[in-house]
Coordinates of C-alpha atoms in Angstrom, one line a residue:
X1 CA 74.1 -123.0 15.4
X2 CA 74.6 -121.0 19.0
X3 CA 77.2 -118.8 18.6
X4 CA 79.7 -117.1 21.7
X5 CA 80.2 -113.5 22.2
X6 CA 81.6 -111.3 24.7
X7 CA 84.7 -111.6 27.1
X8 CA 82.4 -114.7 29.0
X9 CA 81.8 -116.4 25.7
X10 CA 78.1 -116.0 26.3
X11 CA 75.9 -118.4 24.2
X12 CA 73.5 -117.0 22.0
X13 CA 71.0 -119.4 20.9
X14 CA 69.9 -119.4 17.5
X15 CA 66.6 -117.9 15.9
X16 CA 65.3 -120.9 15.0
X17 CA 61.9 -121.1 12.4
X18 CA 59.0 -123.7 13.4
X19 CA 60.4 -127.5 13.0
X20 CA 63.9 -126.1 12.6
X21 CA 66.5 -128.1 14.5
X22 CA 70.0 -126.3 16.0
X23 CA 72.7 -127.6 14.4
X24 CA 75.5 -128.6 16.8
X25 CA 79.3 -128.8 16.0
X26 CA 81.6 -131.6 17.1
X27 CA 85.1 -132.3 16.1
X28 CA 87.3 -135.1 16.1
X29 CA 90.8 -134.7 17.1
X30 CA 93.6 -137.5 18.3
X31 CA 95.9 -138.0 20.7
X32 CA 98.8 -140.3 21.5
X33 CA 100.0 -140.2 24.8
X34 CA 102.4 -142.3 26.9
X35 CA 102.8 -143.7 30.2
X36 CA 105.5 -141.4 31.4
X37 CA 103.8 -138.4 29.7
X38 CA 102.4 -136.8 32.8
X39 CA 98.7 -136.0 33.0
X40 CA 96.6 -134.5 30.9
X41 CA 93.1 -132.6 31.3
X42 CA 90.7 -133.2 28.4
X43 CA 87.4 -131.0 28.0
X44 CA 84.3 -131.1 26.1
X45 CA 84.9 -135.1 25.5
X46 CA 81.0 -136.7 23.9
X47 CA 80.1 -139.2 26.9
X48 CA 77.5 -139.3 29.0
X49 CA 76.3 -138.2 32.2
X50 CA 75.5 -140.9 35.0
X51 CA 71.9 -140.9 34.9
X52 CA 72.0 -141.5 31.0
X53 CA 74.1 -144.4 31.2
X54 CA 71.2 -145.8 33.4
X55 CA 68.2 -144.9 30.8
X56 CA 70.7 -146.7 27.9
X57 CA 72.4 -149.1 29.3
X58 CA 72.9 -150.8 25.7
X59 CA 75.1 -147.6 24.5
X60 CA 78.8 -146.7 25.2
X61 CA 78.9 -144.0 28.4
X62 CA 82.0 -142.2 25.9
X63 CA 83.0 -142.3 22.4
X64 CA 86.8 -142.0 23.3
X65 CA 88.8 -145.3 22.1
X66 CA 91.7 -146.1 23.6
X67 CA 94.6 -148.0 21.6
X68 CA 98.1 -148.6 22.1
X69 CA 99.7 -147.8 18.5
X70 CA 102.7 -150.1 16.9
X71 CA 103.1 -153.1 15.1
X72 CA 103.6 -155.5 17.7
X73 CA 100.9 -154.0 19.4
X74 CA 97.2 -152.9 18.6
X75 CA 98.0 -151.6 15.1
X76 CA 97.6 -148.2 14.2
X77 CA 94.3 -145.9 13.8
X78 CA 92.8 -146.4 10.3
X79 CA 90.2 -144.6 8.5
X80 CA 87.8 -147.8 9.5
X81 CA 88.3 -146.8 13.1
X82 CA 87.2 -143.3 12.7
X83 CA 84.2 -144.8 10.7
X84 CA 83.2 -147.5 13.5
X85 CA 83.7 -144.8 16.5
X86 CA 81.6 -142.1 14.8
X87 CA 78.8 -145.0 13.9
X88 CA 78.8 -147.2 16.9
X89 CA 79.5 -144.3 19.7
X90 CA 79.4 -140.7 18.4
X91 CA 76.4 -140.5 16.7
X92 CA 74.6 -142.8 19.6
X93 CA 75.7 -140.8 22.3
X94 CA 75.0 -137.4 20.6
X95 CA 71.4 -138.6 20.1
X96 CA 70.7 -139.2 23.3
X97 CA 72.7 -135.8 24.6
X98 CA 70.9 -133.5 22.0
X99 CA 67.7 -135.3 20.9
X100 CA 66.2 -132.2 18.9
X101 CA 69.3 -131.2 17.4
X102 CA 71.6 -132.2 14.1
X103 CA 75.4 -133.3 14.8
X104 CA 77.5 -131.3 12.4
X105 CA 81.2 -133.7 12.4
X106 CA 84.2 -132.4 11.9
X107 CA 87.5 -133.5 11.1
X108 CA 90.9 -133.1 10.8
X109 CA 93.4 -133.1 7.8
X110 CA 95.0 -136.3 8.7
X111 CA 94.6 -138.2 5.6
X112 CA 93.2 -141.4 7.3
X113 CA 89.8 -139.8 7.1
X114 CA 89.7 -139.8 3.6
X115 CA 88.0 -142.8 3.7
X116 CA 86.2 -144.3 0.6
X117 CA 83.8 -147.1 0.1
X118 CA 85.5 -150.4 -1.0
X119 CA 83.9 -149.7 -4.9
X120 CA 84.3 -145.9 -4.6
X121 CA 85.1 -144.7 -7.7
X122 CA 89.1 -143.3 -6.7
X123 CA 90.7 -142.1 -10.2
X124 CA 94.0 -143.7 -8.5
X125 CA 92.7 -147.1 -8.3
X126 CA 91.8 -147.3 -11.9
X127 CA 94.3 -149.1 -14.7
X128 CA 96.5 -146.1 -16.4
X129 CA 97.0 -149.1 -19.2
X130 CA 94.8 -151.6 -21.2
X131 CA 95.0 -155.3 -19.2
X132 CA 95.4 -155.6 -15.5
X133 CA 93.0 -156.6 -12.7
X134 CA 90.5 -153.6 -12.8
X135 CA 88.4 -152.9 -9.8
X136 CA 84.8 -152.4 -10.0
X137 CA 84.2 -148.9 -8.7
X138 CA 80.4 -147.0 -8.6
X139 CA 80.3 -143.3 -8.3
X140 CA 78.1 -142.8 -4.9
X141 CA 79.3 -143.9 -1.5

């Protein structure tokens, strides 16, 4: 992984061993924002430039999704939104940003990343007595 040094944040790229790959960090984070909240300046979103969006037409040109949260409205952002972004934009548009290099993702504590297979084997799911509906968990995702 590059690392940044110096009062310019210089990058320093890494010593890297025949067939080795760099390894490239990228965090999620969320926002809610508002009509009447003013604008904002984001940097360093994953989307890509112009002239990719013409060589891959088929992919997403950012992996930003936009929702307005409530009940009446679009719902709220769920662990199975964080799954779908990251495998139908994230991933896509980092392979095509960083072809020779491996996407380290990062997230957040916000518990809706926990996410679990359906059949995940989750100690709370399972019966604390005898009788009950009892799941059918596995132990690998």
């Amino acid at each position: 992984m590059s690392r940044y040094e110096g009062e310019n944040m210089d990058r320093i790229l890494p010593d890297l061993a025949e067939g080795e790959k760099e390894h490239i960090l990228v965090t999620h984070d969320k926002c809610i924002f508002y009509s009447n909240d003013g604008q904002c300046e984001i940097d360093g979103r994953l989307k890509l430039k112009p002239t990719d969006i013409e060589q891959y037409p088929t992919v997403l040109a950012e992996a930003c999704e936009y929702l307005e949260p409530g009940k009446d409205r679009e719902g709220y952002w769920i662990a199975e939104n964080v799954l779908n972004q990251i495998k139908t934009k994230a991933i896509l548009i980092f392979e095509i940003l960083y072809p020779n290099c491996i996407g380290v993702f990062a997230f957040d504590n916000s518990s809706n990343h926990a996410i679990f297979a359906k059949d995940a084997l989750v100690s709370k799911r399972m019966n604390l007595n005898s009788g009950g509906l009892q799941p059918k968990m596995h132990d690998t995702y």
